Amino acid sequence: MTHFAVIAPPFHSHLRALEAIAAQLIDRGHRVTFVQQADVAAALRHPGLGFAQVGAGSHPPGSLSAVVDRAARPGGPWGIRRVIADMAAATEMFCRDAPLLLRSIGVEALIADQMEPAGGLLAEHLGLPFVSVACALPVNREPLLPLPVMPWRYRATPWGEQLNLHSSKVYDRAMQPHAEVIGRYAAAFELPPRQRLDECLSPLLQLSQTTPGFDFPRTALPPHFHGVGPLRSTMADEPALDVPIATGRPFAFASLGTLQGDRLGLFERIAEACRELEVQLLIAHCGRLGAKQEARLRKAGADWVTDFAPQRAVLARADVLVTHAGLNTVLDALEAGVPSLALPIAFDQPGVAARVVHAGVGLKLDPRLASRRRIAAAMHRLLREPGFAQRARSLGAEVRGAGGAARAATLIEQSLGRLTPAAREVEHG
């Protein structure tokens, strides 16, 4: 048995993906402890998970909601600076508080989200093996690849390389408060100098939800990098779909994720477009809207409005997805062979949307310019042009066959040289 600690951002999509890996490891006899600020404990679901608190002074109970709100609506440059400051404060919290804690609870290996560089810093400082997991788009850099936050398409040209170089410099300047924390603790831990997320990745094993077919072409990934597809619990763990979908009419699912689900105006335009096209629509706002707002969406054209829906079960019945281009949601759509209309808002969503277009599995619109007419026109194309659904089904076969959380757990055990009998069964079928 190995005692793993998970170091990750406190956001829903990251927690759910890493919890799926943790569940597999627990089933194989390992121990897994999430290390985070106090508010995260209530968000964990698996009964076998451990939790260890850090940040009692800097991140007390009740402080996470403000961080989530700032991340949900970063706004202009000042808002983005506040989000970066929150990232820097989280890395500071881990590096300051976690070394003694990890030693005291007997952690033997770390599972580190790529978006939280403290995982790599702590593991190297403590001499522990660690695994990097890309729950969002991989941060691994290559000259011809735009950074995940950039919205433009892949261009294998000198001009494209120069554009990526210039935008990376702009991004790195914006991220300087975070870079300062990374550099300061690398020095304090007597590690080689570093300042960026991609400089804190594991030399042992790197896992990604993004499969090769959905990413831009890469040529410089290390041999220990593996695209394992969606990190999810089993379908049996989801509730059944309880929506009376009528046959003979297209069915659309609209979700803007757990952070952006309060964008009522955008949801209204989606509903109006579906009414114009006579498309059945289920909206899931992830608990971000109230009853009066739900009524407005039904009046605008939505057939059903709910807080949360069993997403994979819904997508198994859907003809089209309208999404903020969160990686988890788009991968779930691909798993079901469903094309996407991407309306990217923040974080790596522009990069995910660019990959949707690159793979030919959907279309994208700027949500600020996405009128009812434009949304309706894009949805009409996705429903009427069979190539989108055909390519989604083809890529979906790769996503479904990538192995998911079970393969991730097997690779983790193999990297540590502790392949259990249960893992051998998974590996050999």
PDB file of N, CA and C in Angstrom, residues 214-291:
ATOM      1  N   PHE A 214      -7.424  14.800 -30.128  1.00  0.00           N
ATOM      2  CA  PHE A 214      -8.112  16.048 -29.836  1.00  0.00           C
ATOM      3  C   PHE A 214      -7.150  17.203 -29.630  1.00  0.00           C
ATOM      4  N   ASP A 215      -5.870  16.925 -29.507  1.00  0.00           N
ATOM      5  CA  ASP A 215      -4.902  17.987 -29.283  1.00  0.00           C
ATOM      6  C   ASP A 215      -4.350  18.472 -30.616  1.00  0.00           C
ATOM      7  N   PHE A 216      -3.694  19.620 -30.598  1.00  0.00           N
ATOM      8  CA  PHE A 216      -2.904  20.038 -31.746  1.00  0.00           C
ATOM      9  C   PHE A 216      -1.718  19.077 -31.894  1.00  0.00           C
ATOM     10  N   PRO A 217      -1.129  18.997 -33.088  1.00  0.00           N
ATOM     11  CA  PRO A 217       0.012  18.074 -33.269  1.00  0.00           C
ATOM     12  C   PRO A 217       1.180  18.439 -32.349  1.00  0.00           C
ATOM     13  N   ARG A 218       1.659  17.453 -31.614  1.00  0.00           N
ATOM     14  CA  ARG A 218       2.792  17.654 -30.699  1.00  0.00           C
ATOM     15  C   ARG A 218       3.958  16.778 -31.124  1.00  0.00           C
ATOM     16  N   THR A 219       5.158  17.300 -30.924  1.00  0.00           N
ATOM     17  CA  THR A 219       6.366  16.562 -31.311  1.00  0.00           C
ATOM     18  C   THR A 219       7.391  16.457 -30.190  1.00  0.00           C
ATOM     19  N   ALA A 220       7.130  17.084 -29.051  1.00  0.00           N
ATOM     20  CA  ALA A 220       8.160  17.153 -28.007  1.00  0.00           C
ATOM     21  C   ALA A 220       7.684  16.642 -26.651  1.00  0.00           C
ATOM     22  N   LEU A 221       6.622  15.851 -26.632  1.00  0.00           N
ATOM     23  CA  LEU A 221       6.187  15.306 -25.348  1.00  0.00           C
ATOM     24  C   LEU A 221       7.183  14.258 -24.851  1.00  0.00           C
ATOM     25  N   PRO A 222       7.416  14.194 -23.547  1.00  0.00           N
ATOM     26  CA  PRO A 222       8.336  13.177 -23.022  1.00  0.00           C
ATOM     27  C   PRO A 222       7.720  11.787 -23.136  1.00  0.00           C
ATOM     28  N   PRO A 223       8.532  10.740 -23.148  1.00  0.00           N
ATOM     29  CA  PRO A 223       7.991   9.378 -23.289  1.00  0.00           C
ATOM     30  C   PRO A 223       7.104   8.962 -22.127  1.00  0.00           C
ATOM     31  N   HIS A 224       7.212   9.643 -20.994  1.00  0.00           N
ATOM     32  CA  HIS A 224       6.382   9.285 -19.847  1.00  0.00           C
ATOM     33  C   HIS A 224       5.087  10.110 -19.793  1.00  0.00           C
ATOM     34  N   PHE A 225       4.702  10.719 -20.906  1.00  0.00           N
ATOM     35  CA  PHE A 225       3.436  11.454 -21.010  1.00  0.00           C
ATOM     36  C   PHE A 225       2.402  10.537 -21.663  1.00  0.00           C
ATOM     37  N   HIS A 226       1.209  10.454 -21.056  1.00  0.00           N
ATOM     38  CA  HIS A 226       0.164   9.566 -21.554  1.00  0.00           C
ATOM     39  C   HIS A 226      -1.182  10.291 -21.556  1.00  0.00           C
ATOM     40  N   GLY A 227      -1.853  10.285 -22.697  1.00  0.00           N
ATOM     41  CA  GLY A 227      -3.222  10.791 -22.767  1.00  0.00           C
ATOM     42  C   GLY A 227      -4.191   9.679 -22.438  1.00  0.00           C
ATOM     43  N   VAL A 228      -4.814   9.746 -21.267  1.00  0.00           N
ATOM     44  CA  VAL A 228      -5.661   8.652 -20.785  1.00  0.00           C
ATOM     45  C   VAL A 228      -7.145   8.938 -20.944  1.00  0.00           C
ATOM     46  N   GLY A 229      -7.500  10.093 -21.492  1.00  0.00           N
ATOM     47  CA  GLY A 229      -8.909  10.402 -21.685  1.00  0.00           C
ATOM     48  C   GLY A 229      -9.585  10.870 -20.413  1.00  0.00           C
ATOM     49  N   PRO A 230     -10.923  10.974 -20.456  1.00  0.00           N
ATOM     50  CA  PRO A 230     -11.672  11.536 -19.330  1.00  0.00           C
ATOM     51  C   PRO A 230     -11.446  10.767 -18.029  1.00  0.00           C
ATOM     52  N   LEU A 231     -11.182  11.504 -16.973  1.00  0.00           N
ATOM     53  CA  LEU A 231     -11.018  10.919 -15.636  1.00  0.00           C
ATOM     54  C   LEU A 231     -12.349  11.050 -14.928  1.00  0.00           C
ATOM     55  N   ARG A 232     -13.118   9.969 -14.935  1.00  0.00           N
ATOM     56  CA  ARG A 232     -14.492  10.003 -14.441  1.00  0.00           C
ATOM     57  C   ARG A 232     -14.760   8.794 -13.557  1.00  0.00           C
ATOM     58  N   SER A 233     -15.779   8.941 -12.722  1.00  0.00           N
ATOM     59  CA  SER A 233     -16.332   7.771 -12.045  1.00  0.00           C
ATOM     60  C   SER A 233     -17.094   6.950 -13.080  1.00  0.00           C
ATOM     61  N   THR A 234     -17.507   5.760 -12.736  1.00  0.00           N
ATOM     62  CA  THR A 234     -18.220   4.916 -13.685  1.00  0.00           C
ATOM     63  C   THR A 234     -19.612   5.470 -13.940  1.00  0.00           C
ATOM     64  N   MET A 235     -20.161   5.146 -15.107  1.00  0.00           N
ATOM     65  CA  MET A 235     -21.514   5.588 -15.450  1.00  0.00           C
ATOM     66  C   MET A 235     -22.526   5.104 -14.415  1.00  0.00           C
ATOM     67  N   ALA A 236     -22.246   3.945 -13.815  1.00  0.00           N
ATOM     68  CA  ALA A 236     -23.181   3.397 -12.828  1.00  0.00           C
ATOM     69  C   ALA A 236     -23.308   4.291 -11.610  1.00  0.00           C
ATOM     70  N   ASP A 237     -22.311   5.150 -11.370  1.00  0.00           N
ATOM     71  CA  ASP A 237     -22.361   6.045 -10.223  1.00  0.00           C
ATOM     72  C   ASP A 237     -23.225   7.276 -10.470  1.00  0.00           C
ATOM     73  N   GLU A 238     -23.628   7.523 -11.730  1.00  0.00           N
ATOM     74  CA  GLU A 238     -24.453   8.675 -12.046  1.00  0.00           C
ATOM     75  C   GLU A 238     -25.932   8.331 -11.913  1.00  0.00           C
ATOM     76  N   PRO A 239     -26.773   9.307 -11.522  1.00  0.00           N
ATOM     77  CA  PRO A 239     -28.216   9.055 -11.513  1.00  0.00           C
ATOM     78  C   PRO A 239     -28.735   8.880 -12.929  1.00  0.00           C
ATOM     79  N   ALA A 240     -29.900   8.260 -13.052  1.00  0.00           N
ATOM     80  CA  ALA A 240     -30.498   8.039 -14.367  1.00  0.00           C
ATOM     81  C   ALA A 240     -31.038   9.351 -14.923  1.00  0.00           C
ATOM     82  N   LEU A 241     -31.134   9.439 -16.238  1.00  0.00           N
ATOM     83  CA  LEU A 241     -31.698  10.609 -16.906  1.00  0.00           C
ATOM     84  C   LEU A 241     -33.213  10.551 -16.787  1.00  0.00           C
ATOM     85  N   ASP A 242     -33.814  11.585 -16.196  1.00  0.00           N
ATOM     86  CA  ASP A 242     -35.264  11.617 -15.973  1.00  0.00           C
ATOM     87  C   ASP A 242     -35.865  12.795 -16.725  1.00  0.00           C
ATOM     88  N   VAL A 243     -35.726  12.778 -18.046  1.00  0.00           N
ATOM     89  CA  VAL A 243     -36.241  13.837 -18.902  1.00  0.00           C
ATOM     90  C   VAL A 243     -37.002  13.180 -20.048  1.00  0.00           C
ATOM     91  N   PRO A 244     -38.276  13.533 -20.248  1.00  0.00           N
ATOM     92  CA  PRO A 244     -39.082  12.886 -21.303  1.00  0.00           C
ATOM     93  C   PRO A 244     -38.778  13.449 -22.684  1.00  0.00           C
ATOM     94  N   ILE A 245     -37.650  13.051 -23.263  1.00  0.00           N
ATOM     95  CA  ILE A 245     -37.234  13.552 -24.572  1.00  0.00           C
ATOM     96  C   ILE A 245     -38.123  12.934 -25.643  1.00  0.00           C
ATOM     97  N   ALA A 246     -38.703  13.776 -26.481  1.00  0.00           N
ATOM     98  CA  ALA A 246     -39.581  13.295 -27.546  1.00  0.00           C
ATOM     99  C   ALA A 246     -38.754  12.825 -28.729  1.00  0.00           C
ATOM    100  N   THR A 247     -39.178  11.747 -29.341  1.00  0.00           N
ATOM    101  CA  THR A 247     -38.513  11.268 -30.549  1.00  0.00           C
ATOM    102  C   THR A 247     -38.957  12.115 -31.741  1.00  0.00           C
ATOM    103  N   GLY A 248     -38.118  12.153 -32.753  1.00  0.00           N
ATOM    104  CA  GLY A 248     -38.481  12.877 -33.958  1.00  0.00           C
ATOM    105  C   GLY A 248     -38.070  14.331 -33.977  1.00  0.00           C
ATOM    106  N   ARG A 249     -37.573  14.864 -32.857  1.00  0.00           N
ATOM    107  CA  ARG A 249     -37.083  16.243 -32.790  1.00  0.00           C
ATOM    108  C   ARG A 249     -35.681  16.231 -32.203  1.00  0.00           C
ATOM    109  N   PRO A 250     -34.760  17.062 -32.735  1.00  0.00           N
ATOM    110  CA  PRO A 250     -33.409  17.104 -32.178  1.00  0.00           C
ATOM    111  C   PRO A 250     -33.431  17.531 -30.707  1.00  0.00           C
ATOM    112  N   PHE A 251     -32.430  17.065 -29.987  1.00  0.00           N
ATOM    113  CA  PHE A 251     -32.306  17.363 -28.557  1.00  0.00           C
ATOM    114  C   PHE A 251     -30.933  17.967 -28.300  1.00  0.00           C
ATOM    115  N   ALA A 252     -30.897  19.134 -27.646  1.00  0.00           N
ATOM    116  CA  ALA A 252     -29.654  19.829 -27.319  1.00  0.00           C
ATOM    117  C   ALA A 252     -29.483  19.921 -25.815  1.00  0.00           C
ATOM    118  N   PHE A 253     -28.247  19.843 -25.396  1.00  0.00           N
ATOM    119  CA  PHE A 253     -27.893  20.035 -23.985  1.00  0.00           C
ATOM    120  C   PHE A 253     -27.003  21.257 -23.891  1.00  0.00           C
ATOM    121  N   ALA A 254     -27.314  22.173 -22.969  1.00  0.00           N
ATOM    122  CA  ALA A 254     -26.521  23.389 -22.783  1.00  0.00           C
ATOM    123  C   ALA A 254     -26.008  23.450 -21.356  1.00  0.00           C
ATOM    124  N   SER A 255     -24.690  23.603 -21.216  1.00  0.00           N
ATOM    125  CA  SER A 255     -24.062  23.760 -19.908  1.00  0.00           C
ATOM    126  C   SER A 255     -22.888  24.706 -20.046  1.00  0.00           C
ATOM    127  N   LEU A 256     -22.769  25.642 -19.110  1.00  0.00           N
ATOM    128  CA  LEU A 256     -21.642  26.561 -19.075  1.00  0.00           C
ATOM    129  C   LEU A 256     -20.721  26.273 -17.890  1.00  0.00           C
ATOM    130  N   GLY A 257     -20.856  25.066 -17.323  1.00  0.00           N
ATOM    131  CA  GLY A 257     -19.948  24.634 -16.277  1.00  0.00           C
ATOM    132  C   GLY A 257     -20.302  25.156 -14.905  1.00  0.00           C
ATOM    133  N   THR A 258     -19.498  24.762 -13.932  1.00  0.00           N
ATOM    134  CA  THR A 258     -19.777  25.081 -12.539  1.00  0.00           C
ATOM    135  C   THR A 258     -19.424  26.515 -12.174  1.00  0.00           C
ATOM    136  N   LEU A 259     -18.562  27.172 -12.960  1.00  0.00           N
ATOM    137  CA  LEU A 259     -18.172  28.542 -12.640  1.00  0.00           C
ATOM    138  C   LEU A 259     -18.974  29.582 -13.416  1.00  0.00           C
ATOM    139  N   GLN A 260     -19.335  29.288 -14.673  1.00  0.00           N
ATOM    140  CA  GLN A 260     -19.999  30.283 -15.508  1.00  0.00           C
ATOM    141  C   GLN A 260     -21.489  30.033 -15.697  1.00  0.00           C
ATOM    142  N   GLY A 261     -22.093  29.188 -14.875  1.00  0.00           N
ATOM    143  CA  GLY A 261     -23.493  28.843 -15.042  1.00  0.00           C
ATOM    144  C   GLY A 261     -24.481  29.936 -14.687  1.00  0.00           C
ATOM    145  N   ASP A 262     -23.997  31.104 -14.255  1.00  0.00           N
ATOM    146  CA  ASP A 262     -24.903  32.198 -13.907  1.00  0.00           C
ATOM    147  C   ASP A 262     -25.092  33.189 -15.050  1.00  0.00           C
ATOM    148  N   ARG A 263     -24.627  32.870 -16.249  1.00  0.00           N
ATOM    149  CA  ARG A 263     -24.710  33.806 -17.377  1.00  0.00           C
ATOM    150  C   ARG A 263     -26.083  33.686 -18.032  1.00  0.00           C
ATOM    151  N   LEU A 264     -27.041  34.344 -17.394  1.00  0.00           N
ATOM    152  CA  LEU A 264     -28.443  34.233 -17.790  1.00  0.00           C
ATOM    153  C   LEU A 264     -28.672  34.699 -19.224  1.00  0.00           C
ATOM    154  N   GLY A 265     -28.089  35.841 -19.603  1.00  0.00           N
ATOM    155  CA  GLY A 265     -28.303  36.367 -20.942  1.00  0.00           C
ATOM    156  C   GLY A 265     -27.863  35.410 -22.025  1.00  0.00           C
ATOM    157  N   LEU A 266     -26.715  34.765 -21.835  1.00  0.00           N
ATOM    158  CA  LEU A 266     -26.229  33.812 -22.825  1.00  0.00           C
ATOM    159  C   LEU A 266     -27.147  32.603 -22.896  1.00  0.00           C
ATOM    160  N   PHE A 267     -27.575  32.102 -21.745  1.00  0.00           N
ATOM    161  CA  PHE A 267     -28.523  30.991 -21.737  1.00  0.00           C
ATOM    162  C   PHE A 267     -29.825  31.382 -22.458  1.00  0.00           C
ATOM    163  N   GLU A 268     -30.292  32.604 -22.256  1.00  0.00           N
ATOM    164  CA  GLU A 268     -31.529  33.033 -22.919  1.00  0.00           C
ATOM    165  C   GLU A 268     -31.378  33.010 -24.437  1.00  0.00           C
ATOM    166  N   ARG A 269     -30.240  33.467 -24.939  1.00  0.00           N
ATOM    167  CA  ARG A 269     -30.031  33.456 -26.384  1.00  0.00           C
ATOM    168  C   ARG A 269     -29.957  32.029 -26.922  1.00  0.00           C
ATOM    169  N   ILE A 270     -29.361  31.130 -26.154  1.00  0.00           N
ATOM    170  CA  ILE A 270     -29.333  29.720 -26.549  1.00  0.00           C
ATOM    171  C   ILE A 270     -30.752  29.169 -26.614  1.00  0.00           C
ATOM    172  N   ALA A 271     -31.569  29.489 -25.593  1.00  0.00           N
ATOM    173  CA  ALA A 271     -32.948  29.005 -25.561  1.00  0.00           C
ATOM    174  C   ALA A 271     -33.762  29.555 -26.722  1.00  0.00           C
ATOM    175  N   GLU A 272     -33.589  30.825 -27.029  1.00  0.00           N
ATOM    176  CA  GLU A 272     -34.315  31.438 -28.147  1.00  0.00           C
ATOM    177  C   GLU A 272     -33.922  30.805 -29.474  1.00  0.00           C
ATOM    178  N   ALA A 273     -32.641  30.498 -29.622  1.00  0.00           N
ATOM    179  CA  ALA A 273     -32.177  29.847 -30.850  1.00  0.00           C
ATOM    180  C   ALA A 273     -32.784  28.459 -30.994  1.00  0.00           C
ATOM    181  N   CYS A 274     -32.848  27.718 -29.888  1.00  0.00           N
ATOM    182  CA  CYS A 274     -33.425  26.370 -29.946  1.00  0.00           C
ATOM    183  C   CYS A 274     -34.918  26.426 -30.253  1.00  0.00           C
ATOM    184  N   ARG A 275     -35.613  27.410 -29.702  1.00  0.00           N
ATOM    185  CA  ARG A 275     -37.037  27.556 -30.021  1.00  0.00           C
ATOM    186  C   ARG A 275     -37.219  27.837 -31.507  1.00  0.00           C
ATOM    187  N   GLU A 276     -36.372  28.696 -32.070  1.00  0.00           N
ATOM    188  CA  GLU A 276     -36.454  29.007 -33.497  1.00  0.00           C
ATOM    189  C   GLU A 276     -36.230  27.757 -34.350  1.00  0.00           C
ATOM    190  N   LEU A 277     -35.316  26.896 -33.933  1.00  0.00           N
ATOM    191  CA  LEU A 277     -34.989  25.688 -34.690  1.00  0.00           C
ATOM    192  C   LEU A 277     -35.889  24.507 -34.349  1.00  0.00           C
ATOM    193  N   GLU A 278     -36.792  24.685 -33.385  1.00  0.00           N
ATOM    194  CA  GLU A 278     -37.660  23.599 -32.893  1.00  0.00           C
ATOM    195  C   GLU A 278     -36.820  22.436 -32.352  1.00  0.00           C
ATOM    196  N   VAL A 279     -35.806  22.806 -31.580  1.00  0.00           N
ATOM    197  CA  VAL A 279     -34.906  21.844 -30.943  1.00  0.00           C
ATOM    198  C   VAL A 279     -35.240  21.764 -29.459  1.00  0.00           C
ATOM    199  N   GLN A 280     -35.399  20.556 -28.944  1.00  0.00           N
ATOM    200  CA  GLN A 280     -35.605  20.379 -27.505  1.00  0.00           C
ATOM    201  C   GLN A 280     -34.320  20.762 -26.771  1.00  0.00           C
ATOM    202  N   LEU A 281     -34.473  21.433 -25.635  1.00  0.00           N
ATOM    203  CA  LEU A 281     -33.297  21.946 -24.930  1.00  0.00           C
ATOM    204  C   LEU A 281     -33.392  21.676 -23.439  1.00  0.00           C
ATOM    205  N   LEU A 282     -32.315  21.095 -22.908  1.00  0.00           N
ATOM    206  CA  LEU A 282     -32.115  20.967 -21.461  1.00  0.00           C
ATOM    207  C   LEU A 282     -30.961  21.863 -21.069  1.00  0.00           C
ATOM    208  N   ILE A 283     -31.187  22.757 -20.113  1.00  0.00           N
ATOM    209  CA  ILE A 283     -30.141  23.635 -19.586  1.00  0.00           C
ATOM    210  C   ILE A 283     -29.784  23.182 -18.177  1.00  0.00           C
ATOM    211  N   ALA A 284     -28.493  23.040 -17.905  1.00  0.00           N
ATOM    212  CA  ALA A 284     -27.988  22.781 -16.551  1.00  0.00           C
ATOM    213  C   ALA A 284     -27.116  23.961 -16.143  1.00  0.00           C
ATOM    214  N   HIS A 285     -27.546  24.693 -15.125  1.00  0.00           N
ATOM    215  CA  HIS A 285     -26.806  25.899 -14.712  1.00  0.00           C
ATOM    216  C   HIS A 285     -25.892  25.653 -13.517  1.00  0.00           C
ATOM    217  N   CYS A 286     -25.827  24.411 -13.045  1.00  0.00           N
ATOM    218  CA  CYS A 286     -24.883  24.015 -11.981  1.00  0.00           C
ATOM    219  C   CYS A 286     -25.098  24.816 -10.694  1.00  0.00           C
ATOM    220  N   GLY A 287     -26.359  25.094 -10.393  1.00  0.00           N
ATOM    221  CA  GLY A 287     -26.699  25.757  -9.143  1.00  0.00           C
ATOM    222  C   GLY A 287     -26.422  27.236  -9.099  1.00  0.00           C
ATOM    223  N   ARG A 288     -26.196  27.861 -10.252  1.00  0.00           N
ATOM    224  CA  ARG A 288     -25.820  29.273 -10.279  1.00  0.00           C
ATOM    225  C   ARG A 288     -27.003  30.207 -10.535  1.00  0.00           C
ATOM    226  N   LEU A 289     -28.198  29.664 -10.793  1.00  0.00           N
ATOM    227  CA  LEU A 289     -29.373  30.488 -11.047  1.00  0.00           C
ATOM    228  C   LEU A 289     -30.487  30.134 -10.073  1.00  0.00           C
ATOM    229  N   GLY A 290     -31.422  31.074  -9.892  1.00  0.00           N
ATOM    230  CA  GLY A 290     -32.557  30.855  -9.012  1.00  0.00           C
ATOM    231  C   GLY A 290     -33.815  30.497  -9.780  1.00  0.00           C
ATOM    232  N   ALA A 291     -34.925  30.326  -9.021  1.00  0.00           N
ATOM    233  CA  ALA A 291     -36.182  29.880  -9.623  1.00  0.00           C
ATOM    234  C   ALA A 291     -36.721  30.884 -10.642  1.00  0.00           C
TER     235      ALA A 291
END
